[in-house]
Amino acid sequence: MTGTNPSRRRFVRTLAAGTAGAAIGLPAKSYARILGANDRIGVGMIGMGRMARGHLNTLVEDPGAQVLALCDVYEPNLRYAARSAPEAQTYGDLRRVLDRADVDAVVVATPDHWHALATIMACDAGKDVYVEKPSSVTIGEGRKMVEAARRHNRVVQVGTQQRSGAHFQYAVEIVRSGMLGPVSFVRTWNYSNDYPDGIGAPPDSDPPPGLDWDLWLGPAPNVPFNPNRFGVFLDENLAYARWANFRWFWHYAGGMMTDWGVHLLDVVQWAMDVAYPQAVAAMGGKFYLTDNRETPDTLQATFRYPTFVCTYENRVCNARPMDGHGYGILFHGAAGTLYLDRSGLEIMPEPGSDVLPAKIESVGGDHARHVRNFLACVRSREKPISDIEVGHRSSSTAMLGNIAYRTGRQLAWDGANEQVVDDPEANRYLLPQTRGPWTL
């Protein structure tokens, strides 16, 4: 097939030989060489839920970091976290963590609706920040995060940890090399089956002991406690029985579109070297689940970029996989297709192409490498691999998918000015409706 040269052939043979991992690693200025240049980095943890526990385990094992503070509005989460960091002080209010002069950096692993405000407050207090994805719930508050980071010269890393994955980095090289030929279509998806009960529909009730519900709500509207809005279910060992359900309510998150879609769309924009789509359309609905979630159980969003189209699909009432995969990314090029997920990558040639088929398995450890990249940049003052501008752009694309779904029409996106063109209703979704005193 035309457009596939010998250099591409050698590229795929390198993959087939299994040597891809040697070509990828940490940035040239590695964490190991930077470590020891200064004192240990004092770290505060804001939010001690399921994802934060993984961050905490990485940090307590890192000789260049010292966890000084643990913060959560739910006392059982603090009790669990203190097992791993018994010397850290515990707090119920993030402001007490930010007041500490010995805290150099914070990890923000709260529910999504707290990401922006906590990050901006931390930057204002002179702290560097590792913030979980999506970077925010609305695009406007995400832009304010970028501005706060730049205004105070802070290092802010977003938790799209696949950018620290060796095989993800190699996949990006493959796409950008042109080996697949022109890529005109990219598909991303998440499939599962929670029919019919989903997360259930428990009634409103009193908050559980040890929870500051008003502070958990923070900038979100004041509503009665509901077990699913809070979404934390711990077993007798204080371990999470499942992922928290707050992600299925619009005031706190954006459903699967921003919970998982942002991971996939981030890789698409990285590999295709684009910052944002030109137009977005989406259709779906909550058709069959009988639970009290607000986000759809079925959704398909389409994003148009200058040279390709990308789709994101989510269904939670049927788990039949795509080519054997319940989630993933497919880059469809004229010379071949690249499949990518956290377990590895696969190249599938087009008929007549001289691209060779190949598979590479992940070496794992993406999460720990991502945290260590952040710590390295705290020392070096370089931008991290998922700098807040990059994380904000990827999160914004997922949010645009939700806005298109909620307005029911195609949106033309002015990415330079971050506005929907000639659509006041859609632009109302760009900024949150915050509750005092928690305003940006």
Short mmCIF file of C-alpha atoms in Angstrom, two decimals:
data_model
loop_
_atom_site.label_atom_id
_atom_site.label_comp_id
_atom_site.label_asym_id
_atom_site.label_seq_id
_atom_site.Cartn_x
_atom_site.Cartn_y
_atom_site.Cartn_z
CA MET A 1 0.00 0.00 0.00
CA THR A 2 1.30 3.45 -0.78
CA GLY A 3 2.47 5.60 2.10
CA THR A 4 4.22 2.80 4.01
CA ASN A 5 8.01 3.07 3.73
CA PRO A 6 10.89 0.85 4.98
CA SER A 7 11.36 2.99 8.08
CA ARG A 8 7.80 2.17 9.10
CA ARG A 9 8.52 -1.50 8.47
CA ARG A 10 11.53 -1.36 10.79
CA PHE A 11 9.39 0.47 13.34
CA VAL A 12 6.86 -2.36 13.45
CA ARG A 13 9.59 -5.02 13.53
CA THR A 14 10.95 -3.33 16.63
CA LEU A 15 7.49 -3.66 18.13
CA ALA A 16 7.19 -7.27 17.07
CA ALA A 17 10.54 -8.05 18.68
CA GLY A 18 9.16 -6.86 21.99
CA THR A 19 11.73 -4.11 22.52
CA ALA A 20 9.31 -1.21 22.69
CA GLY A 21 9.75 -0.81 26.42
CA ALA A 22 13.43 0.01 26.03
CA ALA A 23 12.57 2.99 23.88
CA ILE A 24 10.21 4.51 26.41
CA GLY A 25 10.67 5.56 30.01
CA LEU A 26 10.69 8.57 32.22
CA PRO A 27 11.66 11.96 30.78
CA ALA A 28 15.36 12.53 30.13
CA LYS A 29 15.72 14.38 33.44
CA SER A 30 14.59 11.38 35.45
CA TYR A 31 13.19 11.31 38.94
CA ALA A 32 16.07 9.15 40.16
CA ARG A 33 18.68 11.73 39.12
CA ILE A 34 16.75 14.63 40.61
CA LEU A 35 16.05 12.90 43.92
CA GLY A 36 18.30 14.10 46.68
CA ALA A 37 18.82 17.57 45.25
CA ASN A 38 16.61 19.05 47.98
CA ASP A 39 14.85 18.01 51.18
CA ARG A 40 11.92 15.61 51.12
CA ILE A 41 8.74 17.03 49.62
CA GLY A 42 6.08 17.62 52.24
CA VAL A 43 2.75 16.33 50.90
CA GLY A 44 -0.83 16.88 52.03
CA MET A 45 -3.63 14.61 50.86
CA ILE A 46 -7.04 16.24 50.26
CA GLY A 47 -9.69 13.55 49.86
CA MET A 48 -8.92 10.02 51.05
CA GLY A 49 -11.30 7.92 48.96
CA ARG A 50 -10.56 4.87 46.85
CA MET A 51 -8.33 6.57 44.27
CA ALA A 52 -6.44 8.53 46.92
CA ARG A 53 -5.48 5.33 48.67
CA GLY A 54 -3.41 4.32 45.67
CA HIS A 55 -1.70 7.72 45.65
CA LEU A 56 -0.98 7.41 49.36
CA ASN A 57 0.64 3.98 48.97
CA THR A 58 2.93 5.36 46.26
CA LEU A 59 3.89 8.42 48.32
CA VAL A 60 4.66 6.61 51.58
CA GLU A 61 7.02 4.29 49.69
CA ASP A 62 8.84 7.17 47.97
CA PRO A 63 12.04 8.26 49.75
CA GLY A 64 11.73 11.77 48.32
CA ALA A 65 8.30 12.49 49.80
CA GLN A 66 6.85 12.75 53.28
CA VAL A 67 3.10 12.62 53.82
CA LEU A 68 2.41 15.21 56.50
CA ALA A 69 -1.35 15.72 56.33
CA LEU A 70 -4.46 13.67 55.55
CA CYS A 71 -7.78 15.41 54.96
CA ASP A 72 -11.30 14.11 54.40
CA VAL A 73 -14.81 15.15 55.44
CA TYR A 74 -15.60 11.49 56.25
CA GLU A 75 -13.88 10.24 59.40
CA PRO A 76 -13.75 6.52 58.42
CA ASN A 77 -11.70 7.47 55.34
CA LEU A 78 -9.21 9.25 57.59
CA ARG A 79 -9.06 6.30 59.94
CA TYR A 80 -8.25 3.96 57.06
CA ALA A 81 -5.60 6.29 55.60
CA ALA A 82 -3.90 6.74 58.97
CA ARG A 83 -2.97 3.05 58.89
CA SER A 84 -0.59 3.77 56.01
CA ALA A 85 0.66 7.15 57.25
CA PRO A 86 0.36 7.03 61.07
CA GLU A 87 2.66 10.03 61.57
CA ALA A 88 0.53 12.34 59.40
CA GLN A 89 -1.86 14.80 61.02
CA THR A 90 -5.53 14.32 60.12
CA TYR A 91 -7.96 17.11 59.24
CA GLY A 92 -11.61 17.52 58.29
CA ASP A 93 -11.13 20.85 56.47
CA LEU A 94 -8.76 21.34 53.54
CA ARG A 95 -8.00 24.91 54.65
CA ARG A 96 -6.08 23.59 57.63
CA VAL A 97 -3.84 21.59 55.26
CA LEU A 98 -3.23 24.62 53.04
CA ASP A 99 -2.29 26.71 56.10
CA ARG A 100 0.72 24.49 56.82
CA ALA A 101 4.01 26.03 55.72
CA ASP A 102 5.73 22.62 55.64
CA VAL A 103 3.30 21.25 53.03
CA ASP A 104 4.93 21.82 49.64
CA ALA A 105 2.43 19.93 47.48
CA VAL A 106 -1.06 18.52 47.76
CA VAL A 107 -2.91 15.65 46.11
CA VAL A 108 -6.53 16.56 45.35
CA ALA A 109 -8.52 13.33 45.11
CA THR A 110 -11.91 14.62 46.18
CA PRO A 111 -15.15 14.12 44.25
CA ASP A 112 -14.94 16.00 40.96
CA HIS A 113 -16.94 19.07 42.03
CA TRP A 114 -14.17 19.99 44.51
CA HIS A 115 -11.25 19.63 42.06
CA ALA A 116 -11.22 23.19 40.73
CA LEU A 117 -11.71 25.07 43.97
CA ALA A 118 -9.26 22.92 45.94
CA THR A 119 -6.61 23.29 43.22
CA ILE A 120 -7.05 27.06 42.95
CA MET A 121 -6.94 27.45 46.73
CA ALA A 122 -3.78 25.35 46.85
CA CYS A 123 -2.10 27.41 44.12
CA ASP A 124 -3.07 30.59 45.96
CA ALA A 125 -1.43 29.13 49.08
CA GLY A 126 1.80 28.44 47.18
CA LYS A 127 1.38 24.67 46.87
CA ASP A 128 2.00 22.46 43.86
CA VAL A 129 -0.91 20.18 42.99
CA TYR A 130 -1.62 16.69 41.71
CA VAL A 131 -5.35 16.74 40.89
CA GLU A 132 -7.41 13.78 39.81
CA LYS A 133 -9.25 13.69 36.51
CA PRO A 134 -11.42 15.16 35.20
CA SER A 135 -9.72 18.39 36.12
CA SER A 136 -13.09 20.02 36.83
CA VAL A 137 -16.84 19.69 36.30
CA THR A 138 -17.16 22.73 34.04
CA ILE A 139 -14.90 24.17 31.36
CA GLY A 140 -14.87 27.68 32.81
CA GLU A 141 -13.59 26.59 36.21
CA GLY A 142 -10.97 24.45 34.47
CA ARG A 143 -9.63 27.55 32.71
CA LYS A 144 -9.43 29.29 36.09
CA MET A 145 -7.29 26.39 37.32
CA VAL A 146 -4.85 26.96 34.47
CA GLU A 147 -4.75 30.67 35.21
CA ALA A 148 -4.09 30.08 38.92
CA ALA A 149 -1.26 27.67 38.14
CA ARG A 150 0.40 30.13 35.77
CA ARG A 151 -0.20 33.14 38.01
CA HIS A 152 1.58 31.51 40.94
CA ASN A 153 4.12 29.49 38.90
CA ARG A 154 2.79 26.23 40.33
CA VAL A 155 3.33 22.69 39.07
CA VAL A 156 -0.10 21.15 38.50
CA GLN A 157 -0.38 17.57 37.26
CA VAL A 158 -3.73 16.05 36.21
CA GLY A 159 -4.29 12.37 36.97
CA THR A 160 -4.51 11.15 33.38
CA GLN A 161 -1.82 8.63 34.24
CA GLN A 162 -1.82 6.86 30.88
CA ARG A 163 0.56 9.59 29.65
CA SER A 164 3.17 8.01 31.93
CA GLY A 165 2.57 4.53 30.48
CA ALA A 166 5.36 3.10 28.32
CA HIS A 167 3.11 1.38 25.80
CA PHE A 168 0.81 4.43 25.58
CA GLN A 169 3.83 6.59 24.76
CA TYR A 170 4.89 4.10 22.12
CA ALA A 171 1.40 4.02 20.64
CA VAL A 172 1.51 7.79 20.29
CA GLU A 173 4.79 7.46 18.40
CA ILE A 174 3.20 4.91 16.07
CA VAL A 175 0.25 7.15 15.23
CA ARG A 176 2.38 10.26 14.80
CA SER A 177 4.96 8.43 12.65
CA GLY A 178 2.39 7.95 9.88
CA MET A 179 2.95 4.21 9.91
CA LEU A 180 -0.82 3.60 10.02
CA GLY A 181 -1.30 5.98 7.10
CA PRO A 182 -3.76 8.87 7.40
CA VAL A 183 -6.04 8.28 10.41
CA SER A 184 -9.53 9.44 9.52
CA PHE A 185 -11.57 7.77 12.26
CA VAL A 186 -10.98 6.97 15.94
CA ARG A 187 -13.39 5.00 18.11
CA THR A 188 -13.44 4.96 21.93
CA TRP A 189 -15.86 3.09 24.17
CA ASN A 190 -16.86 1.68 27.57
CA TYR A 191 -19.36 -1.17 27.76
CA SER A 192 -20.90 -2.87 30.81
CA ASN A 193 -24.22 -4.28 32.02
CA ASP A 194 -25.85 -2.95 35.19
CA TYR A 195 -29.44 -3.69 34.07
CA PRO A 196 -31.96 -3.20 35.61
CA ASP A 197 -31.16 -1.88 39.10
CA GLY A 198 -27.91 0.00 38.43
CA ILE A 199 -26.87 1.71 41.67
CA GLY A 200 -30.33 1.38 43.18
CA ALA A 201 -32.63 4.15 44.37
CA PRO A 202 -32.28 4.57 48.13
CA PRO A 203 -34.35 7.32 49.81
CA ASP A 204 -32.84 10.46 51.31
CA SER A 205 -31.74 10.00 54.91
CA ASP A 206 -29.55 11.42 57.64
CA PRO A 207 -25.82 11.45 56.89
CA PRO A 208 -23.79 8.61 58.43
CA PRO A 209 -21.78 9.28 61.59
CA GLY A 210 -18.47 11.02 60.93
CA LEU A 211 -19.55 12.77 57.70
CA ASP A 212 -19.66 16.55 57.31
CA TRP A 213 -22.32 16.56 54.56
CA ASP A 214 -22.37 20.34 54.20
CA LEU A 215 -18.62 20.45 53.59
CA TRP A 216 -18.81 17.44 51.24
CA LEU A 217 -21.33 19.41 49.15
CA GLY A 218 -19.10 22.49 49.31
CA PRO A 219 -19.77 24.57 46.16
CA ALA A 220 -22.64 22.29 45.03
CA PRO A 221 -26.29 23.06 45.84
CA ASN A 222 -27.55 22.29 49.33
CA VAL A 223 -29.61 19.09 49.07
CA PRO A 224 -30.57 16.38 51.56
CA PHE A 225 -28.14 13.53 52.06
CA ASN A 226 -28.68 10.54 49.79
CA PRO A 227 -26.51 7.42 50.01
CA ASN A 228 -25.99 7.42 46.25
CA ARG A 229 -25.05 11.09 46.00
CA PHE A 230 -22.37 10.49 48.59
CA GLY A 231 -21.76 7.10 47.07
CA VAL A 232 -19.22 5.75 49.56
CA PHE A 233 -19.82 2.16 50.68
CA LEU A 234 -17.20 0.70 53.04
CA ASP A 235 -17.00 -2.85 54.34
CA GLU A 236 -16.10 -3.87 57.89
CA ASN A 237 -12.42 -3.27 57.13
CA LEU A 238 -13.13 0.26 55.84
CA ALA A 239 -12.31 -0.91 52.30
CA TYR A 240 -14.36 0.39 49.39
CA ALA A 241 -16.99 -2.10 48.29
CA ARG A 242 -17.29 -0.33 44.90
CA TRP A 243 -16.42 2.93 43.18
CA ALA A 244 -18.30 5.89 44.68
CA ASN A 245 -21.58 6.80 42.99
CA PHE A 246 -21.25 10.60 43.07
CA ARG A 247 -20.01 10.40 39.46
CA TRP A 248 -23.56 9.73 38.22
CA PHE A 249 -24.95 13.10 39.40
CA TRP A 250 -24.54 16.28 37.35
CA HIS A 251 -23.62 18.65 40.17
CA TYR A 252 -20.69 16.48 41.22
CA ALA A 253 -19.41 14.91 37.99
CA GLY A 254 -20.32 13.98 34.41
CA GLY A 255 -21.04 10.25 34.27
CA MET A 256 -18.91 7.88 32.23
CA MET A 257 -18.22 10.62 29.70
CA THR A 258 -15.92 12.42 32.14
CA ASP A 259 -15.09 9.50 34.43
CA TRP A 260 -13.62 7.19 31.77
CA GLY A 261 -14.12 9.02 28.50
CA VAL A 262 -11.58 11.65 29.52
CA HIS A 263 -8.87 8.96 29.79
CA LEU A 264 -9.60 7.73 26.27
CA LEU A 265 -10.09 11.14 24.66
CA ASP A 266 -6.90 12.39 26.29
CA VAL A 267 -4.90 9.72 24.48
CA VAL A 268 -6.70 10.48 21.19
CA GLN A 269 -5.85 14.20 21.34
CA TRP A 270 -2.28 13.38 22.41
CA ALA A 271 -1.68 10.91 19.60
CA MET A 272 -3.39 13.03 16.95
CA ASP A 273 -1.64 16.18 18.19
CA VAL A 274 -4.79 18.27 18.61
CA ALA A 275 -6.01 20.36 21.53
CA TYR A 276 -9.78 20.42 20.99
CA PRO A 277 -12.52 19.46 18.53
CA GLN A 278 -14.24 21.85 16.14
CA ALA A 279 -17.74 20.44 16.58
CA VAL A 280 -19.51 18.01 18.91
CA ALA A 281 -22.81 16.14 18.73
CA ALA A 282 -24.26 13.56 21.12
CA MET A 283 -27.36 11.46 21.59
CA GLY A 284 -28.46 9.11 24.34
CA GLY A 285 -30.66 8.83 27.38
CA LYS A 286 -31.47 7.03 30.58
CA PHE A 287 -33.61 4.38 28.97
CA TYR A 288 -33.70 1.26 31.12
CA LEU A 289 -31.92 1.60 34.46
CA THR A 290 -34.34 2.09 37.34
CA ASP A 291 -31.86 3.71 39.75
CA ASN A 292 -31.68 7.37 40.83
CA ARG A 293 -28.67 8.37 38.75
CA GLU A 294 -29.01 11.47 36.58
CA THR A 295 -26.48 10.68 33.84
CA PRO A 296 -27.45 8.52 30.82
CA ASP A 297 -27.24 4.75 30.63
CA THR A 298 -26.64 4.98 26.88
CA LEU A 299 -24.60 7.65 25.11
CA GLN A 300 -22.83 8.20 21.81
CA ALA A 301 -20.83 11.38 21.21
CA THR A 302 -19.12 12.40 17.98
CA PHE A 303 -16.23 14.87 17.84
CA ARG A 304 -15.07 16.44 14.58
CA TYR A 305 -11.46 17.55 14.31
CA PRO A 306 -9.75 19.15 11.27
CA THR A 307 -8.58 15.82 9.78
CA PHE A 308 -10.57 13.07 11.54
CA VAL A 309 -13.70 12.12 13.44
CA CYS A 310 -13.70 10.52 16.90
CA THR A 311 -16.60 8.81 18.66
CA TYR A 312 -17.15 7.89 22.29
CA GLU A 313 -19.73 5.24 23.13
CA ASN A 314 -21.01 4.14 26.51
CA ARG A 315 -23.70 1.60 27.24
CA VAL A 316 -24.40 0.07 30.62
CA CYS A 317 -27.27 -2.25 29.70
CA ASN A 318 -25.29 -4.57 27.44
CA ALA A 319 -21.69 -5.68 27.95
CA ARG A 320 -20.95 -7.31 24.59
CA PRO A 321 -17.40 -6.17 23.81
CA MET A 322 -15.92 -4.55 20.74
CA ASP A 323 -13.50 -7.05 19.18
CA GLY A 324 -13.27 -8.75 22.56
CA HIS A 325 -12.62 -5.56 24.55
CA GLY A 326 -14.99 -3.90 27.00
CA TYR A 327 -13.23 -0.58 26.56
CA GLY A 328 -10.44 0.90 24.48
CA ILE A 329 -9.31 3.03 21.56
CA LEU A 330 -9.13 2.12 17.86
CA PHE A 331 -7.11 4.33 15.51
CA HIS A 332 -8.24 3.52 11.97
CA GLY A 333 -5.61 4.46 9.37
CA ALA A 334 -5.40 3.81 5.64
CA ALA A 335 -2.56 1.33 6.18
CA GLY A 336 -3.60 -0.25 9.46
CA THR A 337 -5.53 -0.10 12.70
CA LEU A 338 -4.07 0.33 16.19
CA TYR A 339 -5.97 -0.98 19.22
CA LEU A 340 -4.95 0.43 22.61
CA ASP A 341 -5.95 -0.07 26.22
CA ARG A 342 -4.22 -0.41 29.59
CA SER A 343 -3.26 -4.02 28.97
CA GLY A 344 -1.29 -3.28 25.81
CA LEU A 345 -1.58 -2.48 22.11
CA GLU A 346 -2.14 -4.36 18.86
CA ILE A 347 -1.45 -3.40 15.25
CA MET A 348 -3.71 -4.87 12.54
CA PRO A 349 -2.63 -4.17 8.92
CA GLU A 350 -5.01 -3.31 6.12
CA PRO A 351 -5.06 -5.82 3.22
CA GLY A 352 -2.16 -5.10 0.87
CA SER A 353 -0.28 -3.01 3.42
CA ASP A 354 3.36 -3.73 4.30
CA VAL A 355 2.63 -2.88 7.95
CA LEU A 356 3.31 -5.96 10.08
CA PRO A 357 0.91 -7.23 12.75
CA ALA A 358 2.22 -6.89 16.28
CA LYS A 359 1.20 -7.00 19.93
CA ILE A 360 2.81 -5.39 22.96
CA GLU A 361 1.76 -5.98 26.56
CA SER A 362 1.82 -3.27 29.18
CA VAL A 363 4.61 -3.37 31.76
CA GLY A 364 2.25 -1.71 34.26
CA GLY A 365 3.15 0.84 36.90
CA ASP A 366 1.64 3.83 35.07
CA HIS A 367 0.04 5.22 38.21
CA ALA A 368 3.24 5.22 40.30
CA ARG A 369 5.28 6.67 37.43
CA HIS A 370 2.74 9.46 37.03
CA VAL A 371 2.98 10.44 40.70
CA ARG A 372 6.78 10.32 40.53
CA ASN A 373 6.79 12.49 37.43
CA PHE A 374 4.86 15.04 39.48
CA LEU A 375 7.37 14.84 42.34
CA ALA A 376 10.26 15.22 39.89
CA CYS A 377 8.68 18.35 38.48
CA VAL A 378 8.06 19.77 41.94
CA ARG A 379 11.85 19.66 42.31
CA SER A 380 12.84 20.72 38.79
CA ARG A 381 9.99 23.25 38.25
CA GLU A 382 9.42 21.81 34.78
CA LYS A 383 5.91 21.17 33.48
CA PRO A 384 4.68 17.64 34.25
CA ILE A 385 3.66 15.18 31.59
CA SER A 386 -0.06 15.91 32.22
CA ASP A 387 0.25 19.63 32.84
CA ILE A 388 -2.97 21.37 33.84
CA GLU A 389 -3.39 22.97 30.39
CA VAL A 390 -3.29 19.54 28.75
CA GLY A 391 -5.54 17.96 31.38
CA HIS A 392 -7.98 20.83 31.11
CA ARG A 393 -8.20 20.50 27.33
CA SER A 394 -8.85 16.76 27.50
CA SER A 395 -11.41 17.17 30.28
CA SER A 396 -13.09 19.96 28.30
CA THR A 397 -13.62 17.69 25.31
CA ALA A 398 -15.44 15.17 27.49
CA MET A 399 -17.52 17.97 29.05
CA LEU A 400 -18.47 19.19 25.58
CA GLY A 401 -19.86 15.73 24.86
CA ASN A 402 -22.10 16.10 27.91
CA ILE A 403 -23.18 19.61 26.94
CA ALA A 404 -24.12 18.40 23.46
CA TYR A 405 -26.13 15.58 25.04
CA ARG A 406 -27.89 17.86 27.53
CA THR A 407 -28.77 20.53 24.95
CA GLY A 408 -29.72 17.98 22.29
CA ARG A 409 -27.91 19.65 19.41
CA GLN A 410 -24.61 19.88 17.59
CA LEU A 411 -22.20 22.44 18.99
CA ALA A 412 -19.61 24.48 17.10
CA TRP A 413 -16.68 24.94 19.48
CA ASP A 414 -14.40 27.98 19.49
CA GLY A 415 -11.50 26.34 21.28
CA ALA A 416 -9.30 29.42 21.27
CA ASN A 417 -11.86 31.39 23.29
CA GLU A 418 -13.53 28.36 24.91
CA GLN A 419 -17.05 29.30 23.90
CA VAL A 420 -19.82 27.53 22.03
CA VAL A 421 -20.49 29.56 18.90
CA ASP A 422 -23.84 31.42 18.89
CA ASP A 423 -25.44 29.24 21.57
CA PRO A 424 -26.21 31.05 24.86
CA GLU A 425 -27.98 28.01 26.34
CA ALA A 426 -24.98 25.76 25.80
CA ASN A 427 -22.61 28.41 27.16
CA ARG A 428 -24.56 28.44 30.43
CA TYR A 429 -23.08 24.99 31.09
CA LEU A 430 -19.54 26.38 30.96
CA LEU A 431 -19.58 27.78 34.50
CA PRO A 432 -20.84 26.14 37.70
CA GLN A 433 -23.57 27.48 39.93
CA THR A 434 -21.56 27.69 43.14
CA ARG A 435 -22.83 28.01 46.68
CA GLY A 436 -21.28 30.49 49.07
CA PRO A 437 -18.78 30.70 50.58
CA TRP A 438 -17.31 28.24 48.08
CA THR A 439 -17.00 30.44 45.01
CA LEU A 440 -14.17 30.70 42.53
#
